[in-house]
Coordinates of C-alpha atoms in Angstrom, one line a residue:
M1 CA 169.4 75.8 83.4
A2 CA 167.0 77.6 85.8
R3 CA 165.6 75.1 88.2
Q4 CA 162.3 75.0 90.1
R5 CA 162.3 76.1 93.7
S6 CA 160.5 75.1 96.9
I7 CA 161.3 75.6 100.6
R8 CA 163.6 73.4 102.5
D9 CA 161.7 73.1 105.8
A10 CA 158.1 73.7 107.1
V11 CA 157.6 77.1 108.7
A12 CA 154.6 78.5 110.6
G13 CA 153.3 81.9 111.5
S14 CA 150.1 83.7 112.5
G15 CA 148.3 87.0 112.1
I16 CA 145.0 88.7 111.9
G17 CA 142.5 88.2 109.1
V18 CA 141.7 91.6 107.6
H19 CA 138.1 90.6 106.9
S20 CA 137.2 88.6 110.1
G21 CA 139.5 90.4 112.5
K22 CA 140.3 87.0 114.0
R23 CA 143.6 85.2 114.4
V24 CA 144.7 83.1 111.4
D25 CA 147.4 80.4 111.5
I26 CA 149.5 79.8 108.4
R27 CA 151.9 77.0 107.7
L28 CA 154.2 76.7 104.7
L29 CA 155.3 73.2 103.6
P30 CA 157.7 72.0 100.9
A31 CA 156.1 70.5 97.8
P32 CA 157.5 68.3 95.0
A33 CA 158.6 69.6 91.6
D34 CA 155.8 70.3 89.1
S35 CA 153.1 70.4 91.8
G36 CA 152.6 74.2 91.8
I37 CA 151.2 76.4 94.6
T38 CA 148.4 74.8 96.6
F39 CA 146.3 76.3 99.4
R40 CA 145.0 73.8 102.0
R41 CA 142.1 74.7 104.4
T42 CA 142.8 72.7 107.5
D43 CA 139.7 74.1 109.3
L44 CA 137.4 72.1 107.0
D45 CA 136.5 68.4 107.6
P46 CA 138.0 66.9 105.6
P47 CA 140.7 69.4 104.7
A48 CA 140.2 70.9 101.2
E49 CA 142.8 72.0 98.7
I50 CA 142.6 74.7 96.0
S51 CA 145.2 75.5 93.4
A52 CA 146.5 79.1 93.0
R53 CA 145.3 79.7 89.4
A54 CA 143.7 82.7 87.7
H55 CA 140.6 80.9 86.5
L56 CA 139.6 80.2 90.1
V57 CA 139.6 83.8 91.1
R58 CA 135.9 84.6 91.7
D59 CA 136.1 87.7 93.9
T60 CA 138.3 90.8 93.5
Q61 CA 136.1 93.4 95.3
L62 CA 138.4 93.9 98.3
C63 CA 141.2 91.4 97.6
T64 CA 142.0 88.5 95.3
A65 CA 140.0 85.4 96.4
L66 CA 140.0 81.9 95.1
V67 CA 136.8 79.9 95.1
D68 CA 136.5 76.4 93.6
D69 CA 133.4 74.7 92.3
S70 CA 132.6 73.2 95.7
G71 CA 132.7 76.6 97.3
V72 CA 136.0 76.3 99.1
R73 CA 137.3 79.8 99.4
V74 CA 140.7 81.4 100.2
A75 CA 140.9 85.2 100.2
T76 CA 143.6 87.9 100.5
I77 CA 146.1 85.8 98.7
E78 CA 147.8 88.6 96.7
H79 CA 150.6 89.6 99.1
L80 CA 151.7 86.0 99.7
M81 CA 151.5 85.2 96.0
S82 CA 153.6 88.3 95.4
A83 CA 156.2 87.1 97.9
L84 CA 156.3 83.6 96.2
A85 CA 156.9 85.3 92.8
G86 CA 159.4 87.7 94.2
V87 CA 161.7 84.9 95.5
G88 CA 160.9 82.4 92.7
I89 CA 159.0 79.7 94.6
D90 CA 157.3 77.3 92.1
N91 CA 156.0 74.6 94.4
I92 CA 154.6 75.0 97.9
I93 CA 151.7 73.9 100.1
I94 CA 150.0 76.7 102.2
E95 CA 148.0 75.5 105.1
L96 CA 145.4 77.9 106.7
N97 CA 142.9 77.4 109.5
A98 CA 140.6 80.1 108.1
P99 CA 139.2 81.2 104.7
E100 CA 141.8 84.0 104.4
V101 CA 145.5 84.6 104.5
P102 CA 146.6 86.8 107.4
I103 CA 147.1 90.4 106.5
M104 CA 150.3 90.6 108.6
D105 CA 151.6 94.2 108.3
G106 CA 149.9 94.8 104.9
S107 CA 152.9 94.1 102.8
A108 CA 154.6 91.0 101.4
A109 CA 157.7 91.4 103.6
P110 CA 156.5 89.1 106.5
F111 CA 155.9 86.3 103.9
V112 CA 159.3 86.8 102.4
Y113 CA 160.8 86.5 105.9
L114 CA 158.9 83.2 106.5
L115 CA 160.2 81.8 103.2
Q116 CA 163.7 82.8 104.0
Q117 CA 163.4 81.3 107.5
A118 CA 162.2 78.0 105.9
G119 CA 165.2 78.1 103.5
I120 CA 164.8 78.1 99.7
R121 CA 166.0 75.0 97.8
E122 CA 166.4 74.3 94.1
Q123 CA 164.8 71.1 92.8
D124 CA 165.9 68.7 90.1
A125 CA 163.5 70.0 87.5
A126 CA 163.6 72.8 84.9
K127 CA 161.8 76.0 85.8
R128 CA 159.1 76.8 83.3
F129 CA 158.3 80.3 82.2
I130 CA 155.4 81.8 80.3
Q131 CA 157.0 83.8 77.4
I132 CA 154.9 86.5 75.9
L133 CA 155.0 86.4 72.1
E134 CA 152.3 89.0 71.2
P135 CA 150.8 92.0 73.1
V136 CA 147.6 91.3 75.1
E137 CA 145.7 94.2 76.7
V138 CA 142.6 94.8 78.7
R139 CA 140.9 98.2 79.4
E140 CA 138.1 99.5 81.5
G141 CA 137.5 103.3 81.1
D142 CA 140.9 105.0 81.5
K143 CA 142.4 102.0 83.4
W144 CA 144.4 99.4 81.5
A145 CA 146.9 96.5 81.9
R146 CA 149.1 95.0 79.2
L147 CA 151.5 92.2 78.6
S148 CA 154.1 92.6 75.8
P149 CA 157.2 90.6 74.6
F150 CA 160.4 91.5 76.4
A151 CA 163.7 89.7 76.9
G152 CA 163.4 89.5 80.7
C153 CA 160.7 90.0 83.3
R154 CA 159.7 93.6 83.9
F155 CA 156.8 95.3 85.7
D156 CA 155.8 98.9 85.3
F157 CA 153.0 100.6 87.2
A158 CA 151.4 104.0 87.4
I159 CA 148.7 105.4 89.6
D160 CA 146.7 108.7 89.5
F161 CA 144.6 109.8 92.5
D162 CA 143.1 113.2 92.8
H163 CA 144.1 113.6 96.5
P164 CA 146.5 115.9 98.3
V165 CA 148.6 113.0 99.6
F166 CA 149.4 111.8 96.1
R167 CA 150.3 115.1 94.6
H168 CA 154.0 115.9 94.2
R169 CA 154.9 112.3 94.7
N170 CA 156.4 109.8 92.2
N171 CA 153.3 107.9 91.1
Q172 CA 155.1 105.4 88.8
T173 CA 157.6 102.7 89.4
R174 CA 159.4 99.8 87.7
L175 CA 160.6 96.4 88.8
D176 CA 163.0 94.4 86.7
F177 CA 163.7 90.8 87.8
S178 CA 167.3 91.1 86.5
S179 CA 167.9 93.0 89.8
R180 CA 167.2 92.1 93.4
R181 CA 165.0 95.1 94.0
Y182 CA 161.8 93.1 94.9
V183 CA 162.8 92.0 98.4
R184 CA 164.4 95.3 99.5
E185 CA 162.3 97.9 97.8
I186 CA 159.0 96.4 96.7
S187 CA 158.0 93.7 99.3
R188 CA 157.9 96.1 102.2
A189 CA 155.3 98.5 100.6
R190 CA 152.0 98.3 102.5
T191 CA 148.5 98.3 101.2
F192 CA 146.6 101.6 101.7
G193 CA 143.1 102.8 102.1
F194 CA 141.0 105.9 102.8
L195 CA 139.6 106.4 106.3
R196 CA 136.1 107.1 105.0
D197 CA 136.1 103.8 103.1
I198 CA 137.4 101.8 106.0
E199 CA 134.9 103.3 108.4
Y200 CA 132.0 102.5 105.9
L201 CA 133.2 98.9 105.4
Q202 CA 133.6 98.2 109.1
S203 CA 130.2 99.6 109.8
H204 CA 128.8 96.9 107.5
G205 CA 130.8 94.1 109.1
L206 CA 133.7 94.1 106.5
T207 CA 137.5 94.6 106.9
L208 CA 137.1 94.1 110.7
G209 CA 140.8 93.5 111.1
G210 CA 141.9 96.5 109.0
G211 CA 143.7 99.4 110.7
L212 CA 146.9 101.4 111.2
D213 CA 148.8 98.2 112.0
N214 CA 148.3 96.7 108.6
A215 CA 147.7 99.5 106.2
I216 CA 148.5 103.0 105.3
V217 CA 145.4 105.0 106.2
V218 CA 144.7 108.3 104.5
D219 CA 142.1 110.9 105.5
D220 CA 141.0 113.8 103.4
Y221 CA 144.4 115.5 103.8
R222 CA 147.2 113.4 105.2
V223 CA 148.7 110.0 106.1
L224 CA 147.4 109.0 109.6
N225 CA 150.1 106.4 110.4
E226 CA 152.4 107.8 113.1
Q227 CA 155.6 106.6 111.5
G228 CA 154.5 107.9 108.0
L229 CA 155.5 106.1 104.8
R230 CA 158.3 103.6 104.4
F231 CA 159.0 105.0 100.9
D232 CA 158.0 108.3 99.4
D233 CA 156.3 106.3 96.6
E234 CA 155.0 103.5 98.8
F235 CA 151.5 103.7 97.3
V236 CA 152.6 102.9 93.7
R237 CA 155.1 100.3 94.9
H238 CA 152.3 98.5 96.7
K239 CA 150.2 98.5 93.5
L240 CA 153.1 97.0 91.6
L241 CA 153.5 94.4 94.5
D242 CA 149.8 93.4 94.0
A243 CA 150.3 93.1 90.2
V244 CA 153.3 90.7 90.7
G245 CA 151.1 88.5 92.9
D246 CA 148.0 88.7 90.7
L247 CA 150.0 87.8 87.5
Y248 CA 151.7 84.8 89.3
L249 CA 148.3 83.2 89.2
L250 CA 149.1 82.3 85.6
G251 CA 151.0 79.4 87.2
A252 CA 154.5 80.4 86.2
P253 CA 156.8 83.4 86.1
L254 CA 156.8 85.6 83.0
I255 CA 159.3 86.3 80.3
G256 CA 157.6 89.6 79.2
H257 CA 156.7 93.1 80.2
Y258 CA 153.7 93.9 82.3
Q259 CA 152.4 97.5 82.3
G260 CA 149.5 98.7 84.4
Y261 CA 147.8 102.1 84.7
K262 CA 145.4 102.5 87.6
S263 CA 144.8 98.7 87.3
G264 CA 143.6 96.6 90.3
H265 CA 143.0 93.0 91.2
D266 CA 140.0 92.7 88.8
L267 CA 141.7 94.1 85.8
N268 CA 144.9 92.1 86.5
N269 CA 142.9 88.9 86.6
K270 CA 141.1 89.8 83.4
L271 CA 144.5 90.2 81.8
C272 CA 145.5 86.7 83.0
L273 CA 142.3 85.2 81.5
A274 CA 142.7 87.1 78.3
L275 CA 146.2 85.7 77.9
E276 CA 145.1 82.2 78.6
K277 CA 142.4 82.6 75.9
S278 CA 145.0 83.8 73.4
P279 CA 147.3 80.7 72.9
Q280 CA 149.1 82.4 70.0
S281 CA 150.3 85.1 72.3
W282 CA 152.5 83.0 74.6
C283 CA 154.4 79.8 74.9
W284 CA 156.1 77.7 77.6
T285 CA 159.9 78.1 77.7
E286 CA 162.9 77.2 79.9
L287 CA 166.0 79.3 80.5
D288 CA 169.6 78.2 80.0
R289 CA 172.8 80.1 80.1
D290 CA 172.7 80.8 76.4
S291 CA 169.2 82.4 76.4
G292 CA 170.6 85.9 77.0
I293 CA 167.7 86.5 79.5
E294 CA 168.7 87.3 83.0
I295 CA 166.4 86.7 85.9
D296 CA 167.8 86.9 89.4
Y297 CA 165.7 85.9 92.4
G298 CA 168.7 86.0 94.7
E299 CA 169.6 83.8 97.6
N300 CA 168.7 83.9 101.3
Y301 CA 170.2 87.3 101.8
P302 CA 168.9 89.1 104.9
L303 CA 165.6 91.0 104.7
P304 CA 165.3 94.4 106.5
Q305 CA 162.7 94.1 109.2
A306 CA 159.4 95.6 108.4
G307 CA 158.5 98.7 110.3

């Protein structure tokens, strides 16, 4: 039987908030079985907690941000949520001294590294999965995202940008959780942005911490980062990374097939909400050895250093 996972020990780190440009401290703490993923704002008096759930996503303009009814906000959660999904963490407390998760290097790899440093432990409780029974789809113009029945957990993503950097590259990718591809080939893919957009946002006091240290920056013709790309298809790999994090806000891993075409945080969240409003399209399930479904999160094998 697949069992729930948390971390063995507390672990701490720090980085820059992409919106504020200021230092953010983060601490990851073990949590008991069936408690889920909880963010705790320690900079508030008293400290406030907010659960990582899709219905609390209130802002997807520049990131995925949770906001509860009292106004407690935690932004830029998608890369950390992706790392938690990628290594199969069900229960954890995430302490922050700011209203945003640090951007780190713009990928999920630093968070995977922190989780592995803390140690991953199985708990004495069955891991619950959301099994997709019927297709659910959301569309906006030519963009769409879909969940379909599948005997496993698979993510497919495709992008389409009319820009010289994206031409002649592989603009689609797949992640199957029966392999261990997430840590080595997906988690290290960095977020990306266009120089003109970054300059505009920063001139209006936004994304003050964004730059070449935590994003792939593209001008009208080329990638500006001195070291170039980590993968030839790093752009689409990062969009898939985002989708893994956004879909983990359903509160459990999937048994099903996610497909996204030009989707983003907003459409991914709408897909989660559409699934939650369609109870006939899914059910809770547990996995045992006779299920015939293989999902492998791996052990604490070494993570290649980002960079």
